[in-house]
PDB file of N, CA and C in Angstrom:
ATOM      1  N   UNK A 117      44.077 -44.896  55.183  1.00 53.00           N
ATOM      2  CA  UNK A 117      44.104 -44.485  53.807  1.00 53.00           C
ATOM      3  C   UNK A 117      44.435 -42.994  53.731  1.00 53.00           C
ATOM      4  N   UNK A 118      45.234 -42.608  52.745  1.00 57.00           N
ATOM      5  CA  UNK A 118      45.655 -41.217  52.602  1.00 57.00           C
ATOM      6  C   UNK A 118      44.716 -40.486  51.646  1.00 57.00           C
ATOM      7  N   UNK A 119      43.944 -39.524  52.160  1.00 56.00           N
ATOM      8  CA  UNK A 119      42.994 -38.821  51.290  1.00 56.00           C
ATOM      9  C   UNK A 119      43.687 -37.993  50.202  1.00 56.00           C
ATOM     10  N   UNK A 120      44.849 -37.418  50.486  1.00 55.00           N
ATOM     11  CA  UNK A 120      45.542 -36.601  49.486  1.00 55.00           C
ATOM     12  C   UNK A 120      46.109 -37.452  48.364  1.00 55.00           C
ATOM     13  N   UNK A 121      46.484 -38.682  48.657  1.00 54.00           N
ATOM     14  CA  UNK A 121      46.998 -39.568  47.624  1.00 54.00           C
ATOM     15  C   UNK A 121      45.905 -39.863  46.598  1.00 54.00           C
ATOM     16  N   UNK A 122      44.676 -40.087  47.057  1.00 55.00           N
ATOM     17  CA  UNK A 122      43.570 -40.340  46.137  1.00 55.00           C
ATOM     18  C   UNK A 122      43.227 -39.099  45.325  1.00 55.00           C
ATOM     19  N   UNK A 123      43.300 -37.946  45.942  1.00 53.00           N
ATOM     20  CA  UNK A 123      42.991 -36.705  45.259  1.00 53.00           C
ATOM     21  C   UNK A 123      43.992 -36.435  44.138  1.00 53.00           C
ATOM     22  N   UNK A 124      45.263 -36.656  44.397  1.00 52.00           N
ATOM     23  CA  UNK A 124      46.267 -36.397  43.366  1.00 52.00           C
ATOM     24  C   UNK A 124      46.160 -37.399  42.226  1.00 52.00           C
ATOM     25  N   UNK A 125      45.683 -38.600  42.496  1.00 55.00           N
ATOM     26  CA  UNK A 125      45.483 -39.569  41.425  1.00 55.00           C
ATOM     27  C   UNK A 125      44.277 -39.186  40.574  1.00 55.00           C
ATOM     28  N   UNK A 126      43.293 -38.569  41.186  1.00 57.00           N
ATOM     29  CA  UNK A 126      42.092 -38.188  40.457  1.00 57.00           C
ATOM     30  C   UNK A 126      42.317 -36.920  39.636  1.00 57.00           C
ATOM     31  N   UNK A 127      43.038 -35.944  40.157  1.00 59.00           N
ATOM     32  CA  UNK A 127      43.297 -34.678  39.486  1.00 59.00           C
ATOM     33  C   UNK A 127      44.799 -34.448  39.346  1.00 59.00           C
ATOM     34  N   UNK A 128      45.426 -35.026  38.333  1.00 71.00           N
ATOM     35  CA  UNK A 128      46.863 -34.807  38.172  1.00 71.00           C
ATOM     36  C   UNK A 128      47.173 -33.323  37.976  1.00 71.00           C
ATOM     37  N   UNK A 129      48.105 -32.830  38.726  1.00 74.00           N
ATOM     38  CA  UNK A 129      48.430 -31.403  38.686  1.00 74.00           C
ATOM     39  C   UNK A 129      48.943 -30.957  37.320  1.00 74.00           C
ATOM     40  N   UNK A 130      49.738 -31.772  36.687  1.00 72.00           N
ATOM     41  CA  UNK A 130      50.326 -31.392  35.403  1.00 72.00           C
ATOM     42  C   UNK A 130      49.225 -31.175  34.359  1.00 72.00           C
ATOM     43  N   UNK A 131      48.258 -32.078  34.294  1.00 76.00           N
ATOM     44  CA  UNK A 131      47.164 -31.928  33.334  1.00 76.00           C
ATOM     45  C   UNK A 131      46.310 -30.702  33.650  1.00 76.00           C
ATOM     46  N   UNK A 132      46.075 -30.460  34.908  1.00 74.00           N
ATOM     47  CA  UNK A 132      45.290 -29.303  35.309  1.00 74.00           C
ATOM     48  C   UNK A 132      45.985 -28.011  34.887  1.00 74.00           C
ATOM     49  N   UNK A 133      47.287 -27.923  35.121  1.00 70.00           N
ATOM     50  CA  UNK A 133      48.035 -26.719  34.741  1.00 70.00           C
ATOM     51  C   UNK A 133      48.050 -26.548  33.226  1.00 70.00           C
ATOM     52  N   UNK A 134      48.152 -27.642  32.483  1.00 71.00           N
ATOM     53  CA  UNK A 134      48.138 -27.551  31.025  1.00 71.00           C
ATOM     54  C   UNK A 134      46.792 -27.038  30.522  1.00 71.00           C
ATOM     55  N   UNK A 135      45.713 -27.501  31.124  1.00 70.00           N
ATOM     56  CA  UNK A 135      44.386 -27.048  30.709  1.00 70.00           C
ATOM     57  C   UNK A 135      44.184 -25.574  31.032  1.00 70.00           C
ATOM     58  N   UNK A 136      44.640 -25.155  32.186  1.00 69.00           N
ATOM     59  CA  UNK A 136      44.514 -23.744  32.568  1.00 69.00           C
ATOM     60  C   UNK A 136      45.339 -22.870  31.635  1.00 69.00           C
ATOM     61  N   UNK A 137      46.571 -23.287  31.325  1.00 62.00           N
ATOM     62  CA  UNK A 137      47.434 -22.520  30.433  1.00 62.00           C
ATOM     63  C   UNK A 137      46.846 -22.441  29.028  1.00 62.00           C
ATOM     64  N   UNK A 138      46.279 -23.530  28.530  1.00 59.00           N
ATOM     65  CA  UNK A 138      45.666 -23.527  27.201  1.00 59.00           C
ATOM     66  C   UNK A 138      44.497 -22.562  27.133  1.00 59.00           C
ATOM     67  N   UNK A 139      43.674 -22.561  28.150  1.00 62.00           N
ATOM     68  CA  UNK A 139      42.525 -21.660  28.179  1.00 62.00           C
ATOM     69  C   UNK A 139      42.985 -20.206  28.277  1.00 62.00           C
ATOM     70  N   UNK A 140      44.006 -19.944  29.070  1.00 60.00           N
ATOM     71  CA  UNK A 140      44.495 -18.572  29.240  1.00 60.00           C
ATOM     72  C   UNK A 140      45.120 -18.034  27.959  1.00 60.00           C
ATOM     73  N   UNK A 141      45.765 -18.898  27.166  1.00 58.00           N
ATOM     74  CA  UNK A 141      46.408 -18.447  25.937  1.00 58.00           C
ATOM     75  C   UNK A 141      45.405 -17.955  24.903  1.00 58.00           C
ATOM     76  N   UNK A 142      44.166 -18.379  24.997  1.00 62.00           N
ATOM     77  CA  UNK A 142      43.144 -17.881  24.074  1.00 62.00           C
ATOM     78  C   UNK A 142      42.965 -16.374  24.205  1.00 62.00           C
ATOM     79  N   UNK A 143      43.199 -15.849  25.379  1.00 70.00           N
ATOM     80  CA  UNK A 143      42.941 -14.444  25.646  1.00 70.00           C
ATOM     81  C   UNK A 143      44.169 -13.558  25.494  1.00 70.00           C
ATOM     82  N   UNK A 144      45.312 -14.124  25.118  1.00 83.00           N
ATOM     83  CA  UNK A 144      46.538 -13.347  24.964  1.00 83.00           C
ATOM     84  C   UNK A 144      46.612 -12.835  23.526  1.00 83.00           C
ATOM     85  N   UNK A 145      46.624 -11.522  23.330  1.00 93.00           N
ATOM     86  CA  UNK A 145      46.697 -11.007  21.958  1.00 93.00           C
ATOM     87  C   UNK A 145      48.069 -11.237  21.351  1.00 93.00           C
ATOM     88  N   UNK A 146      48.085 -11.434  20.050  1.00 93.00           N
ATOM     89  CA  UNK A 146      49.341 -11.677  19.335  1.00 93.00           C
ATOM     90  C   UNK A 146      50.140 -10.386  19.161  1.00 93.00           C
ATOM     91  N   UNK A 147      49.433  -9.273  18.978  1.00 96.00           N
ATOM     92  CA  UNK A 147      50.081  -7.978  18.775  1.00 96.00           C
ATOM     93  C   UNK A 147      49.576  -6.989  19.824  1.00 96.00           C
ATOM     94  N   UNK A 148      50.411  -5.978  20.103  1.00 95.00           N
ATOM     95  CA  UNK A 148      50.056  -4.950  21.076  1.00 95.00           C
ATOM     96  C   UNK A 148      49.930  -3.603  20.383  1.00 95.00           C
ATOM     97  N   UNK A 149      49.276  -2.677  21.051  1.00 96.00           N
ATOM     98  CA  UNK A 149      49.179  -1.315  20.526  1.00 96.00           C
ATOM     99  C   UNK A 149      50.595  -0.758  20.379  1.00 96.00           C
ATOM    100  N   UNK A 150      50.874  -0.184  19.231  1.00 95.00           N
ATOM    101  CA  UNK A 150      52.195   0.374  18.951  1.00 95.00           C
ATOM    102  C   UNK A 150      53.099  -0.554  18.161  1.00 95.00           C
ATOM    103  N   UNK A 151      52.741  -1.833  18.049  1.00 96.00           N
ATOM    104  CA  UNK A 151      53.553  -2.755  17.253  1.00 96.00           C
ATOM    105  C   UNK A 151      53.505  -2.360  15.784  1.00 96.00           C
ATOM    106  N   UNK A 152      54.635  -2.485  15.122  1.00 97.00           N
ATOM    107  CA  UNK A 152      54.704  -2.255  13.689  1.00 97.00           C
ATOM    108  C   UNK A 152      54.474  -3.591  13.002  1.00 97.00           C
ATOM    109  N   UNK A 153      53.514  -3.629  12.086  1.00 98.00           N
ATOM    110  CA  UNK A 153      53.108  -4.879  11.453  1.00 98.00           C
ATOM    111  C   UNK A 153      53.129  -4.725   9.936  1.00 98.00           C
ATOM    112  N   UNK A 154      53.057  -5.873   9.264  1.00 97.00           N
ATOM    113  CA  UNK A 154      52.973  -5.903   7.806  1.00 97.00           C
ATOM    114  C   UNK A 154      51.912  -6.908   7.398  1.00 97.00           C
ATOM    115  N   UNK A 155      51.307  -6.634   6.264  1.00 96.00           N
ATOM    116  CA  UNK A 155      50.303  -7.530   5.692  1.00 96.00           C
ATOM    117  C   UNK A 155      50.723  -7.853   4.259  1.00 96.00           C
ATOM    118  N   UNK A 156      50.936  -9.130   3.961  1.00 96.00           N
ATOM    119  CA  UNK A 156      51.353  -9.571   2.636  1.00 96.00           C
ATOM    120  C   UNK A 156      50.122  -9.979   1.828  1.00 96.00           C
ATOM    121  N   UNK A 157      50.058  -9.562   0.567  1.00 93.00           N
ATOM    122  CA  UNK A 157      48.955  -9.943  -0.295  1.00 93.00           C
ATOM    123  C   UNK A 157      49.398  -9.885  -1.747  1.00 93.00           C
ATOM    124  N   UNK A 158      48.560 -10.384  -2.636  1.00 93.00           N
ATOM    125  CA  UNK A 158      48.862 -10.410  -4.074  1.00 93.00           C
ATOM    126  C   UNK A 158      47.850  -9.517  -4.779  1.00 93.00           C
ATOM    127  N   UNK A 159      48.343  -8.600  -5.620  1.00 88.00           N
ATOM    128  CA  UNK A 159      47.431  -7.687  -6.319  1.00 88.00           C
ATOM    129  C   UNK A 159      46.822  -8.335  -7.561  1.00 88.00           C
ATOM    130  N   UNK A 160      46.030  -7.557  -8.291  1.00 88.00           N
ATOM    131  CA  UNK A 160      45.324  -8.102  -9.459  1.00 88.00           C
ATOM    132  C   UNK A 160      46.250  -8.479 -10.606  1.00 88.00           C
ATOM    133  N   UNK A 161      47.529  -8.062 -10.557  1.00 89.00           N
ATOM    134  CA  UNK A 161      48.514  -8.416 -11.575  1.00 89.00           C
ATOM    135  C   UNK A 161      49.430  -9.546 -11.110  1.00 89.00           C
ATOM    136  N   UNK A 162      49.024 -10.251 -10.060  1.00 92.00           N
ATOM    137  CA  UNK A 162      49.793 -11.348  -9.453  1.00 92.00           C
ATOM    138  C   UNK A 162      51.152 -10.903  -8.917  1.00 92.00           C
ATOM    139  N   UNK A 163      51.233  -9.652  -8.508  1.00 90.00           N
ATOM    140  CA  UNK A 163      52.448  -9.119  -7.902  1.00 90.00           C
ATOM    141  C   UNK A 163      52.326  -9.190  -6.382  1.00 90.00           C
ATOM    142  N   UNK A 164      53.403  -9.563  -5.721  1.00 93.00           N
ATOM    143  CA  UNK A 164      53.419  -9.584  -4.255  1.00 93.00           C
ATOM    144  C   UNK A 164      53.494  -8.152  -3.730  1.00 93.00           C
ATOM    145  N   UNK A 165      52.635  -7.846  -2.777  1.00 92.00           N
ATOM    146  CA  UNK A 165      52.558  -6.508  -2.195  1.00 92.00           C
ATOM    147  C   UNK A 165      52.625  -6.637  -0.678  1.00 92.00           C
ATOM    148  N   UNK A 166      53.254  -5.669  -0.036  1.00 94.00           N
ATOM    149  CA  UNK A 166      53.320  -5.626   1.420  1.00 94.00           C
ATOM    150  C   UNK A 166      52.839  -4.258   1.876  1.00 94.00           C
ATOM    151  N   UNK A 167      51.835  -4.260   2.750  1.00 94.00           N
ATOM    152  CA  UNK A 167      51.376  -3.032   3.390  1.00 94.00           C
ATOM    153  C   UNK A 167      51.964  -2.984   4.798  1.00 94.00           C
ATOM    154  N   UNK A 168      52.422  -1.821   5.218  1.00 95.00           N
ATOM    155  CA  UNK A 168      53.015  -1.650   6.540  1.00 95.00           C
ATOM    156  C   UNK A 168      52.167  -0.691   7.359  1.00 95.00           C
ATOM    157  N   UNK A 169      52.112  -0.944   8.661  1.00 96.00           N
ATOM    158  CA  UNK A 169      51.343  -0.071   9.523  1.00 96.00           C
ATOM    159  C   UNK A 169      51.657  -0.276  10.991  1.00 96.00           C
ATOM    160  N   UNK A 170      50.896   0.441  11.814  1.00 97.00           N
ATOM    161  CA  UNK A 170      51.060   0.389  13.269  1.00 97.00           C
ATOM    162  C   UNK A 170      49.726   0.020  13.907  1.00 97.00           C
ATOM    163  N   UNK A 171      49.771  -0.857  14.899  1.00 97.00           N
ATOM    164  CA  UNK A 171      48.554  -1.275  15.594  1.00 97.00           C
ATOM    165  C   UNK A 171      48.056  -0.110  16.451  1.00 97.00           C
ATOM    166  N   UNK A 172      46.825   0.346  16.154  1.00 97.00           N
ATOM    167  CA  UNK A 172      46.210   1.426  16.925  1.00 97.00           C
ATOM    168  C   UNK A 172      45.312   0.899  18.039  1.00 97.00           C
ATOM    169  N   UNK A 173      44.715  -0.270  17.791  1.00 97.00           N
ATOM    170  CA  UNK A 173      43.788  -0.836  18.764  1.00 97.00           C
ATOM    171  C   UNK A 173      43.523  -2.290  18.467  1.00 97.00           C
ATOM    172  N   UNK A 174      42.860  -2.946  19.397  1.00 96.00           N
ATOM    173  CA  UNK A 174      42.527  -4.347  19.228  1.00 96.00           C
ATOM    174  C   UNK A 174      41.222  -4.639  19.935  1.00 96.00           C
ATOM    175  N   UNK A 175      40.592  -5.740  19.523  1.00 95.00           N
ATOM    176  CA  UNK A 175      39.297  -6.088  20.091  1.00 95.00           C
ATOM    177  C   UNK A 175      39.168  -7.600  20.149  1.00 95.00           C
ATOM    178  N   UNK A 176      38.695  -8.106  21.283  1.00 93.00           N
ATOM    179  CA  UNK A 176      38.427  -9.526  21.471  1.00 93.00           C
ATOM    180  C   UNK A 176      37.022  -9.827  20.975  1.00 93.00           C
ATOM    181  N   UNK A 177      36.874 -10.867  20.165  1.00 93.00           N
ATOM    182  CA  UNK A 177      35.561 -11.266  19.659  1.00 93.00           C
ATOM    183  C   UNK A 177      35.156 -12.592  20.292  1.00 93.00           C
ATOM    184  N   UNK A 178      34.313 -12.578  21.315  1.00 92.00           N
ATOM    185  CA  UNK A 178      33.893 -13.826  21.939  1.00 92.00           C
ATOM    186  C   UNK A 178      32.963 -14.645  21.041  1.00 92.00           C
ATOM    187  N   UNK A 179      32.293 -13.990  20.088  1.00 93.00           N
ATOM    188  CA  UNK A 179      31.428 -14.664  19.124  1.00 93.00           C
ATOM    189  C   UNK A 179      31.890 -14.295  17.721  1.00 93.00           C
ATOM    190  N   UNK A 180      31.596 -15.148  16.746  1.00 92.00           N
ATOM    191  CA  UNK A 180      31.991 -14.838  15.373  1.00 92.00           C
ATOM    192  C   UNK A 180      31.296 -13.542  14.928  1.00 92.00           C
ATOM    193  N   UNK A 181      32.035 -12.757  14.142  1.00 88.00           N
ATOM    194  CA  UNK A 181      31.530 -11.440  13.740  1.00 88.00           C
ATOM    195  C   UNK A 181      32.221 -11.012  12.447  1.00 88.00           C
ATOM    196  N   UNK A 182      31.453 -10.635  11.448  1.00 88.00           N
ATOM    197  CA  UNK A 182      31.966 -10.096  10.181  1.00 88.00           C
ATOM    198  C   UNK A 182      33.034 -10.986   9.543  1.00 88.00           C
ATOM    199  N   UNK A 183      32.808 -12.269   9.572  1.00 92.00           N
ATOM    200  CA  UNK A 183      33.756 -13.200   8.953  1.00 92.00           C
ATOM    201  C   UNK A 183      34.920 -13.615   9.832  1.00 92.00           C
ATOM    202  N   UNK A 184      35.010 -13.068  11.029  1.00 94.00           N
ATOM    203  CA  UNK A 184      36.069 -13.453  11.952  1.00 94.00           C
ATOM    204  C   UNK A 184      35.536 -14.545  12.883  1.00 94.00           C
ATOM    205  N   UNK A 185      36.373 -15.533  13.203  1.00 93.00           N
ATOM    206  CA  UNK A 185      35.894 -16.623  14.063  1.00 93.00           C
ATOM    207  C   UNK A 185      35.688 -16.174  15.503  1.00 93.00           C
ATOM    208  N   UNK A 186      34.875 -16.940  16.223  1.00 92.00           N
ATOM    209  CA  UNK A 186      34.676 -16.679  17.649  1.00 92.00           C
ATOM    210  C   UNK A 186      35.975 -16.893  18.400  1.00 92.00           C
ATOM    211  N   UNK A 187      36.112 -16.212  19.529  1.00 91.00           N
ATOM    212  CA  UNK A 187      37.292 -16.313  20.392  1.00 91.00           C
ATOM    213  C   UNK A 187      38.570 -15.946  19.645  1.00 91.00           C
ATOM    214  N   UNK A 188      38.546 -14.788  19.024  1.00 92.00           N
ATOM    215  CA  UNK A 188      39.732 -14.321  18.304  1.00 92.00           C
ATOM    216  C   UNK A 188      39.912 -12.821  18.509  1.00 92.00           C
ATOM    217  N   UNK A 189      41.116 -12.362  18.237  1.00 95.00           N
ATOM    218  CA  UNK A 189      41.442 -10.942  18.312  1.00 95.00           C
ATOM    219  C   UNK A 189      41.401 -10.351  16.913  1.00 95.00           C
ATOM    220  N   UNK A 190      40.944  -9.117  16.791  1.00 97.00           N
ATOM    221  CA  UNK A 190      41.087  -8.340  15.560  1.00 97.00           C
ATOM    222  C   UNK A 190      41.843  -7.067  15.914  1.00 97.00           C
ATOM    223  N   UNK A 191      42.504  -6.517  14.908  1.00 98.00           N
ATOM    224  CA  UNK A 191      43.388  -5.379  15.121  1.00 98.00           C
ATOM    225  C   UNK A 191      42.996  -4.233  14.196  1.00 98.00           C
ATOM    226  N   UNK A 192      43.163  -3.024  14.697  1.00 98.00           N
ATOM    227  CA  UNK A 192      42.894  -1.822  13.923  1.00 98.00           C
ATOM    228  C   UNK A 192      44.240  -1.181  13.615  1.00 98.00           C
ATOM    229  N   UNK A 193      44.515  -1.010  12.319  1.00 98.00           N
ATOM    230  CA  UNK A 193      45.846  -0.635  11.858  1.00 98.00           C
ATOM    231  C   UNK A 193      45.824   0.736  11.190  1.00 98.00           C
ATOM    232  N   UNK A 194      46.817   1.549  11.514  1.00 98.00           N
ATOM    233  CA  UNK A 194      47.072   2.793  10.805  1.00 98.00           C
ATOM    234  C   UNK A 194      48.114   2.446   9.741  1.00 98.00           C
ATOM    235  N   UNK A 195      47.651   2.327   8.499  1.00 95.00           N
ATOM    236  CA  UNK A 195      48.532   1.921   7.402  1.00 95.00           C
ATOM    237  C   UNK A 195      49.416   3.092   6.997  1.00 95.00           C
ATOM    238  N   UNK A 196      50.736   2.880   7.013  1.00 94.00           N
ATOM    239  CA  UNK A 196      51.671   3.975   6.767  1.00 94.00           C
ATOM    240  C   UNK A 196      52.223   3.998   5.338  1.00 94.00           C
ATOM    241  N   UNK A 197      52.502   2.827   4.769  1.00 92.00           N
ATOM    242  CA  UNK A 197      53.020   2.786   3.405  1.00 92.00           C
ATOM    243  C   UNK A 197      52.897   1.371   2.842  1.00 92.00           C
ATOM    244  N   UNK A 198      53.189   1.254   1.537  1.00 90.00           N
ATOM    245  CA  UNK A 198      53.028  -0.019   0.851  1.00 90.00           C
ATOM    246  C   UNK A 198      54.080  -0.159  -0.236  1.00 90.00           C
ATOM    247  N   UNK A 199      54.312  -1.390  -0.663  1.00 89.00           N
ATOM    248  CA  UNK A 199      55.229  -1.633  -1.775  1.00 89.00           C
ATOM    249  C   UNK A 199      54.490  -1.607  -3.110  1.00 89.00           C
ATOM    250  N   UNK A 200      53.184  -1.341  -3.108  1.00 83.00           N
ATOM    251  CA  UNK A 200      52.403  -1.378  -4.350  1.00 83.00           C
ATOM    252  C   UNK A 200      52.603  -0.145  -5.219  1.00 83.00           C
ATOM    253  N   UNK A 201      53.225   0.879  -4.696  1.00 73.00           N
ATOM    254  CA  UNK A 201      53.480   2.084  -5.474  1.00 73.00           C
ATOM    255  C   UNK A 201      52.332   3.078  -5.465  1.00 73.00           C
ATOM    256  N   UNK A 202      51.212   2.715  -4.870  1.00 62.00           N
ATOM    257  CA  UNK A 202      50.072   3.631  -4.798  1.00 62.00           C
ATOM    258  C   UNK A 202      50.177   4.457  -3.522  1.00 62.00           C
ATOM    259  N   UNK A 203      51.176   5.322  -3.474  1.00 57.00           N
ATOM    260  CA  UNK A 203      51.440   6.102  -2.261  1.00 57.00           C
ATOM    261  C   UNK A 203      50.399   7.180  -2.007  1.00 57.00           C
ATOM    262  N   UNK A 204      49.548   7.444  -2.982  1.00 67.00           N
ATOM    263  CA  UNK A 204      48.563   8.502  -2.794  1.00 67.00           C
ATOM    264  C   UNK A 204      47.535   8.152  -1.723  1.00 67.00           C
ATOM    265  N   UNK A 205      47.349   6.863  -1.434  1.00 82.00           N
ATOM    266  CA  UNK A 205      46.346   6.485  -0.438  1.00 82.00           C
ATOM    267  C   UNK A 205      46.965   6.212   0.935  1.00 82.00           C
ATOM    268  N   UNK A 206      48.256   6.441   1.086  1.00 87.00           N
ATOM    269  CA  UNK A 206      48.917   6.222   2.369  1.00 87.00           C
ATOM    270  C   UNK A 206      49.491   7.535   2.857  1.00 87.00           C
ATOM    271  N   UNK A 207      49.548   7.789   4.119  1.00 91.00           N
ATOM    272  CA  UNK A 207      49.046   6.980   5.234  1.00 91.00           C
ATOM    273  C   UNK A 207      47.529   7.088   5.339  1.00 91.00           C
ATOM    274  N   UNK A 208      46.933   6.042   5.951  1.00 92.00           N
ATOM    275  CA  UNK A 208      45.486   6.054   6.116  1.00 92.00           C
ATOM    276  C   UNK A 208      45.064   5.140   7.260  1.00 92.00           C
ATOM    277  N   UNK A 209      43.893   5.427   7.764  1.00 94.00           N
ATOM    278  CA  UNK A 209      43.231   4.548   8.726  1.00 94.00           C
ATOM    279  C   UNK A 209      41.854   4.269   8.154  1.00 94.00           C
ATOM    280  N   UNK A 210      41.612   3.016   7.753  1.00 93.00           N
ATOM    281  CA  UNK A 210      40.340   2.705   7.109  1.00 93.00           C
ATOM    282  C   UNK A 210      39.263   2.245   8.085  1.00 93.00           C
ATOM    283  N   UNK A 211      39.630   2.038   9.349  1.00 94.00           N
ATOM    284  CA  UNK A 211      38.654   1.641  10.364  1.00 94.00           C
ATOM    285  C   UNK A 211      38.208   0.197  10.289  1.00 94.00           C
ATOM    286  N   UNK A 212      38.774  -0.563   9.372  1.00 95.00           N
ATOM    287  CA  UNK A 212      38.395  -1.964   9.203  1.00 95.00           C
ATOM    288  C   UNK A 212      39.261  -2.867  10.082  1.00 95.00           C
ATOM    289  N   UNK A 213      38.654  -3.859  10.738  1.00 96.00           N
ATOM    290  CA  UNK A 213      39.455  -4.785  11.539  1.00 96.00           C
ATOM    291  C   UNK A 213      40.250  -5.732  10.646  1.00 96.00           C
ATOM    292  N   UNK A 214      41.388  -6.161  11.155  1.00 97.00           N
ATOM    293  CA  UNK A 214      42.257  -7.107  10.455  1.00 97.00           C
ATOM    294  C   UNK A 214      42.548  -8.263  11.388  1.00 97.00           C
ATOM    295  N   UNK A 215      42.422  -9.483  10.895  1.00 96.00           N
ATOM    296  CA  UNK A 215      42.693 -10.668  11.703  1.00 96.00           C
ATOM    297  C   UNK A 215      44.179 -10.897  11.887  1.00 96.00           C
ATOM    298  N   UNK A 216      44.539 -11.553  12.981  1.00 95.00           N
ATOM    299  CA  UNK A 216      45.946 -11.826  13.293  1.00 95.00           C
ATOM    300  C   UNK A 216      46.620 -12.654  12.208  1.00 95.00           C
ATOM    301  N   UNK A 217      45.852 -13.535  11.553  1.00 95.00           N
ATOM    302  CA  UNK A 217      46.437 -14.402  10.531  1.00 95.00           C
ATOM    303  C   UNK A 217      46.854 -13.620   9.290  1.00 95.00           C
ATOM    304  N   UNK A 218      46.382 -12.394   9.148  1.00 96.00           N
ATOM    305  CA  UNK A 218      46.744 -11.565   8.005  1.00 96.00           C
ATOM    306  C   UNK A 218      47.946 -10.664   8.290  1.00 96.00           C
ATOM    307  N   UNK A 219      48.433 -10.674   9.521  1.00 97.00           N
ATOM    308  CA  UNK A 219      49.503  -9.767   9.927  1.00 97.00           C
ATOM    309  C   UNK A 219      50.733 -10.529  10.364  1.00 97.00           C
ATOM    310  N   UNK A 220      51.858  -9.849  10.216  1.00 97.00           N
ATOM    311  CA  UNK A 220      53.106 -10.360  10.799  1.00 97.00           C
ATOM    312  C   UNK A 220      53.802  -9.184  11.475  1.00 97.00           C
ATOM    313  N   UNK A 221      54.535  -9.508  12.518  1.00 97.00           N
ATOM    314  CA  UNK A 221      55.232  -8.478  13.299  1.00 97.00           C
ATOM    315  C   UNK A 221      56.469  -7.999  12.553  1.00 97.00           C
ATOM    316  N   UNK A 222      56.619  -6.679  12.460  1.00 95.00           N
ATOM    317  CA  UNK A 222      57.832  -6.097  11.889  1.00 95.00           C
ATOM    318  C   UNK A 222      58.752  -5.708  13.028  1.00 95.00           C
ATOM    319  N   UNK A 223      58.212  -4.996  14.034  1.00 78.00           N
ATOM    320  CA  UNK A 223      58.986  -4.679  15.239  1.00 78.00           C
ATOM    321  C   UNK A 223      58.046  -4.141  16.312  1.00 78.00           C
ATOM    322  N   UNK A 224      58.560  -4.127  17.531  1.00 62.00           N
ATOM    323  CA  UNK A 224      57.813  -3.517  18.634  1.00 62.00           C
ATOM    324  C   UNK A 224      58.170  -2.047  18.677  1.00 62.00           C
ATOM    325  N   UNK A 225      57.209  -1.207  19.017  1.00 53.00           N
ATOM    326  CA  UNK A 225      57.470   0.225  19.121  1.00 53.00           C
ATOM    327  C   UNK A 225      58.174   0.512  20.426  1.00 53.00           C
TER     328      UNK A 225
END
């Protein structure tokens, strides 16, 4: 009897690699420091607004924290300008984390 034949039937390599890759992707951040990002939102007058900024830092959250889910990345953004016309408050760094789902990539620095 071939011991390696039984082992490969018990632990298919393809499934093992898929599981390892899936677990590893949890830890890959969507954005990097220096990336230029945008955040789309709607103001109180139902107007579409876009805030633009640069990623200053990021943090992995292994547990849920401040409304962010467990096992997620949050990003710290230096907001440079906006389409809302309120240029008096830009540029700014508010120190608040932003979730990846609220950001989209504009370009890499």
